[in-house]
Amino acid sequence: MFKRTVLSCPPPAAPPLQARGAFRSFPHFWGEDFLASLMFKIQLEPLKLRAWTLNGFVKFRNKEPSTGPVAVMGKDYYKILGIPSGANEDEIKKAYRKMALKYHPDKNKEPNAEEKFKEIAEAYDVLSDPKKRSLYDQYGEEGLKTGGGTSGGSGGSFHYTFHGDPHATFASFFGGSNPFDIFFASSRSTRPFSGFDPDDMDVDEDEDPFGAFGRFGFNGLSRGPRRAPEPLYPRRKVQDPPVVHELRVSLEEIYHGSTKRMKITRRRLNPDGRTVRTEDKILHIVIKRGWKEGTKITFPKEGDATPDNIPADIVFVLKDKPHAHFRRDGTNVLYSALISLKEALCGCTVNIPTIDGRVIPLPCNDVIKPGTVKRLRGEGLPFPKVPTQRGDLIVEFKVRFPDRLTPQTRQILKQHLPCS
């Protein structure tokens, strides 16, 4: 039989009340009572847990308000970027840079890389925007996309929808450049590489997105132990050679000045910086008075654009159109006047046309020999730098001789014309 032992030490604090009511609690039996109360408490704990769980279920069923906002289930944007929910703006940017470079389809060839790349872009699009992030923190992804019970500035619910182009987010983050263009020139056109900030390469060594290619330029050239940085400049874009077109103009257009409209068709980059489209553009070419043949009019970078080039300049070179009456010699205009032998010998008045449509009578009282030149001052083309001043209209005479003479005419000429 169990032997009761009386201890001389003072009893400890009384056991829990729920135990004292079921057991004897005399001072000299405190050891037995303490063990009994402890066993009772252990047996009671599962009952308390079940009661707590049942209470929670009732609250959920009755939709009792909770003490704080409850997020609807959906994508965990923080987990996608690998950051805590309290991450600041710089940590979000750094995480996106790291994850986007790691899962970019140009680098990562896994089947799910494209989808992962899109999720990363969506996560950054939300968390980098204070308003979107606040709604997401309160209501989760589904709440953010379905309105979350909030109202926009216009009184309607705010609904977020990802734009769907992770490459546009990538291009915007890196300033329109694609760091993978150093390695890839695939059939799928890539973004132009306009320079890459070494700070953008701030990634963990164990998760280096460029590990498959070695550590180029920024942190050495091999995967092993880090060495001193070796300069390796990114590939620079080279501008395409100028596209030269001949632009024919009339002397009247040079005399008065004019504006021509030329339609060109060229390829241009889409906003994503990767694909191109074909478009037409009207170039307005202003031709100033007196411009010389060979003058060049340049439209910078209006040529075809691709992700890997600088568009060519479009250059128009002036070329004089042939004229029915005039030829050009700098700012002077040449006119050939054809007169008969009789007019050349006996004198005449020749009507000389001008570029602006006037007619100037030119008296010729002296004998006109073939090749004789007369100059009409100030009737030529304007000087390019001083349009108010003009060159000359130079008249070159040509004498038309008869094909044959009658014997009587021949005899008369012999009698009257000098021998020398």
Short mmCIF file of C-alpha atoms in Angstrom, two decimals, residues 117-328:
data_model
loop_
_atom_site.label_atom_id
_atom_site.label_comp_id
_atom_site.label_asym_id
_atom_site.label_seq_id
_atom_site.Cartn_x
_atom_site.Cartn_y
_atom_site.Cartn_z
CA PHE A 117 9.63 36.82 -66.36
CA LYS A 118 6.08 38.10 -66.79
CA GLU A 119 5.21 37.44 -63.12
CA ILE A 120 8.32 39.33 -62.03
CA ALA A 121 7.34 42.30 -64.19
CA GLU A 122 3.80 42.29 -62.79
CA ALA A 123 5.08 42.10 -59.22
CA TYR A 124 7.40 45.04 -59.80
CA ASP A 125 4.65 47.01 -61.55
CA VAL A 126 2.47 46.70 -58.44
CA LEU A 127 5.02 47.04 -55.65
CA SER A 128 6.85 49.99 -57.23
CA ASP A 129 3.63 52.02 -57.27
CA PRO A 130 2.65 53.27 -53.78
CA LYS A 131 -1.10 53.26 -54.52
CA LYS A 132 -1.15 49.79 -56.05
CA ARG A 133 1.07 48.45 -53.29
CA SER A 134 -1.17 49.87 -50.57
CA LEU A 135 -4.25 48.23 -52.08
CA TYR A 136 -2.37 44.98 -52.57
CA ASP A 137 -1.16 44.96 -48.95
CA GLN A 138 -4.76 45.35 -47.77
CA TYR A 139 -6.69 43.18 -50.20
CA GLY A 140 -4.19 40.96 -52.01
CA GLU A 141 -4.00 40.32 -55.74
CA GLU A 142 -7.66 39.51 -56.26
CA GLY A 143 -8.77 42.49 -54.22
CA LEU A 144 -6.44 44.76 -56.17
CA LYS A 145 -7.73 43.55 -59.54
CA THR A 146 -11.41 43.54 -58.57
CA GLY A 147 -11.46 46.90 -56.85
CA GLY A 148 -10.80 45.98 -53.24
CA GLY A 149 -13.76 48.02 -52.06
CA THR A 150 -11.99 51.31 -52.77
CA SER A 151 -12.99 54.15 -54.99
CA GLY A 152 -10.86 56.06 -57.45
CA GLY A 153 -10.72 59.81 -57.78
CA SER A 154 -13.67 59.80 -60.19
CA GLY A 155 -15.87 57.94 -57.76
CA GLY A 156 -15.58 54.52 -59.41
CA SER A 157 -13.77 51.48 -58.14
CA PHE A 158 -10.07 51.17 -58.84
CA HIS A 159 -9.33 48.11 -60.97
CA TYR A 160 -5.77 47.12 -61.74
CA THR A 161 -4.84 45.20 -64.88
CA PHE A 162 -1.26 44.37 -65.81
CA HIS A 163 -0.40 45.75 -69.25
CA GLY A 164 0.91 42.32 -70.25
CA ASP A 165 4.27 43.24 -71.77
CA PRO A 166 7.15 42.33 -69.43
CA HIS A 167 9.66 43.45 -72.05
CA ALA A 168 8.24 46.97 -71.94
CA THR A 169 8.73 47.01 -68.16
CA PHE A 170 12.26 45.68 -68.63
CA ALA A 171 13.07 48.33 -71.25
CA SER A 172 11.64 51.10 -69.08
CA PHE A 173 13.64 49.95 -66.04
CA PHE A 174 16.93 49.80 -67.94
CA GLY A 175 16.33 53.04 -69.83
CA GLY A 176 15.50 51.40 -73.17
CA SER A 177 18.60 49.19 -73.24
CA ASN A 178 18.94 45.42 -73.18
CA PRO A 179 22.11 44.11 -71.49
CA PHE A 180 21.77 40.80 -73.32
CA ASP A 181 22.31 42.44 -76.71
CA ILE A 182 26.03 41.98 -76.08
CA PHE A 183 25.55 38.24 -76.58
CA PHE A 184 22.41 37.82 -78.66
CA ALA A 185 21.76 38.78 -82.25
CA SER A 186 18.98 36.30 -82.78
CA SER A 187 16.26 36.37 -85.38
CA ARG A 188 13.95 37.74 -82.72
CA SER A 189 14.99 41.38 -82.68
CA THR A 190 16.19 42.68 -79.35
CA ARG A 191 16.38 46.07 -77.75
CA PRO A 192 19.18 48.46 -78.63
CA PHE A 193 22.10 48.57 -76.26
CA SER A 194 22.71 52.22 -75.53
CA GLY A 195 24.99 51.75 -72.54
CA PHE A 196 24.58 49.77 -69.35
CA ASP A 197 25.10 51.04 -65.83
CA PRO A 198 27.44 48.76 -63.85
CA ASP A 199 25.19 49.31 -60.83
CA ASP A 200 22.54 47.28 -62.66
CA MET A 201 24.81 44.26 -62.24
CA ASP A 202 24.37 44.24 -58.46
CA VAL A 203 23.39 40.57 -58.08
CA ASP A 204 24.46 37.72 -55.87
CA GLU A 205 27.50 35.82 -57.08
CA ASP A 206 25.71 32.51 -56.69
CA GLU A 207 22.81 33.71 -58.82
CA ASP A 208 24.71 35.67 -61.43
CA PRO A 209 22.40 36.00 -64.48
CA PHE A 210 25.44 36.17 -66.72
CA GLY A 211 27.04 33.09 -65.24
CA ALA A 212 26.66 31.12 -68.48
CA PHE A 213 28.82 33.67 -70.27
CA GLY A 214 31.42 34.45 -67.63
CA ARG A 215 31.66 37.69 -65.74
CA PHE A 216 32.25 40.12 -68.55
CA GLY A 217 33.69 43.54 -68.12
CA PHE A 218 32.13 44.67 -64.90
CA ASN A 219 33.57 42.12 -62.46
CA GLY A 220 36.24 40.27 -64.36
CA LEU A 221 36.04 37.73 -67.16
CA SER A 222 35.92 34.32 -65.46
CA ARG A 223 33.57 32.55 -63.13
CA GLY A 224 36.20 31.57 -60.59
CA PRO A 225 37.60 33.84 -57.92
CA ARG A 226 36.99 37.50 -58.58
CA ARG A 227 39.79 39.42 -60.20
CA ALA A 228 40.45 43.08 -60.65
CA PRO A 229 37.94 44.63 -63.06
CA GLU A 230 39.01 44.62 -66.67
CA PRO A 231 37.54 47.30 -68.93
CA LEU A 232 35.25 45.93 -71.59
CA TYR A 233 33.14 48.62 -73.17
CA PRO A 234 29.65 47.76 -74.37
CA ARG A 235 29.06 47.57 -78.05
CA ARG A 236 28.35 50.99 -79.46
CA LYS A 237 25.70 51.57 -82.04
CA VAL A 238 26.98 52.73 -85.39
CA GLN A 239 24.96 55.06 -87.54
CA ASP A 240 24.04 53.79 -90.97
CA PRO A 241 25.57 55.62 -93.97
CA PRO A 242 23.55 58.58 -95.26
CA VAL A 243 20.77 57.88 -97.71
CA VAL A 244 21.26 60.35 -100.58
CA HIS A 245 18.50 61.40 -102.95
CA GLU A 246 18.78 63.76 -105.92
CA LEU A 247 16.30 66.60 -105.77
CA ARG A 248 15.64 68.26 -109.12
CA VAL A 249 14.50 71.89 -109.03
CA SER A 250 13.71 74.41 -111.73
CA LEU A 251 15.47 77.75 -112.11
CA GLU A 252 12.16 79.44 -111.33
CA GLU A 253 12.09 77.62 -107.95
CA ILE A 254 15.65 78.76 -107.28
CA TYR A 255 14.78 82.30 -108.31
CA HIS A 256 11.66 82.62 -106.13
CA GLY A 257 12.42 80.03 -103.43
CA SER A 258 10.05 77.16 -102.76
CA THR A 259 9.03 74.31 -100.47
CA LYS A 260 8.85 70.73 -101.68
CA ARG A 261 7.08 67.85 -99.97
CA MET A 262 8.80 64.48 -100.27
CA LYS A 263 7.20 61.24 -99.06
CA ILE A 264 9.54 58.62 -97.65
CA THR A 265 8.83 55.11 -96.37
CA ARG A 266 10.99 53.83 -93.55
CA ARG A 267 11.08 51.33 -90.68
CA ARG A 268 10.75 52.65 -87.14
CA LEU A 269 10.99 51.03 -83.71
CA ASN A 270 7.87 50.31 -81.73
CA PRO A 271 7.66 51.54 -78.11
CA ASP A 272 8.89 48.16 -76.85
CA GLY A 273 12.27 48.85 -78.47
CA ARG A 274 12.35 45.37 -80.01
CA THR A 275 9.97 45.23 -82.96
CA VAL A 276 9.72 47.51 -85.97
CA ARG A 277 6.93 48.88 -88.11
CA THR A 278 6.79 50.46 -91.56
CA GLU A 279 5.54 54.01 -91.79
CA ASP A 280 5.36 56.86 -94.27
CA LYS A 281 6.49 60.38 -93.50
CA ILE A 282 6.28 63.64 -95.40
CA LEU A 283 9.48 65.68 -95.32
CA HIS A 284 9.14 69.39 -96.01
CA ILE A 285 12.18 70.65 -97.91
CA VAL A 286 12.60 74.42 -97.86
CA ILE A 287 14.58 75.64 -100.88
CA LYS A 288 15.93 79.11 -100.31
CA ARG A 289 16.42 81.68 -103.04
CA GLY A 290 19.63 81.37 -104.99
CA TRP A 291 20.75 78.02 -103.61
CA LYS A 292 23.41 76.53 -105.82
CA GLU A 293 23.36 73.19 -107.52
CA GLY A 294 24.90 70.60 -105.20
CA THR A 295 23.51 72.16 -102.02
CA LYS A 296 22.68 69.44 -99.47
CA ILE A 297 19.60 69.41 -97.26
CA THR A 298 19.95 66.91 -94.39
CA PHE A 299 17.23 65.37 -92.23
CA PRO A 300 19.09 63.75 -89.30
CA LYS A 301 18.24 60.16 -88.32
CA GLU A 302 15.15 59.87 -90.50
CA GLY A 303 16.26 56.58 -92.06
CA ASP A 304 15.37 53.01 -91.12
CA ALA A 305 15.59 52.22 -87.41
CA THR A 306 16.39 48.81 -85.91
CA PRO A 307 17.26 47.75 -82.37
CA ASP A 308 20.95 47.63 -83.29
CA ASN A 309 21.56 50.79 -85.30
CA ILE A 310 21.39 54.55 -85.32
CA PRO A 311 19.09 55.60 -88.16
CA ALA A 312 20.78 57.07 -91.21
CA ASP A 313 20.49 60.71 -92.19
CA ILE A 314 18.35 61.45 -95.23
CA VAL A 315 20.20 63.83 -97.56
CA PHE A 316 18.77 65.64 -100.57
CA VAL A 317 21.18 67.11 -103.11
CA LEU A 318 19.92 69.91 -105.36
CA LYS A 319 20.13 69.30 -109.09
CA ASP A 320 19.04 71.84 -111.71
CA LYS A 321 16.32 70.75 -114.07
CA PRO A 322 17.04 71.39 -117.75
CA HIS A 323 15.37 74.64 -118.87
CA ALA A 324 13.88 75.39 -122.25
CA HIS A 325 15.67 78.77 -122.57
CA PHE A 326 18.26 79.22 -119.85
CA ARG A 327 21.37 77.62 -118.49
CA ARG A 328 22.86 78.34 -115.11
#
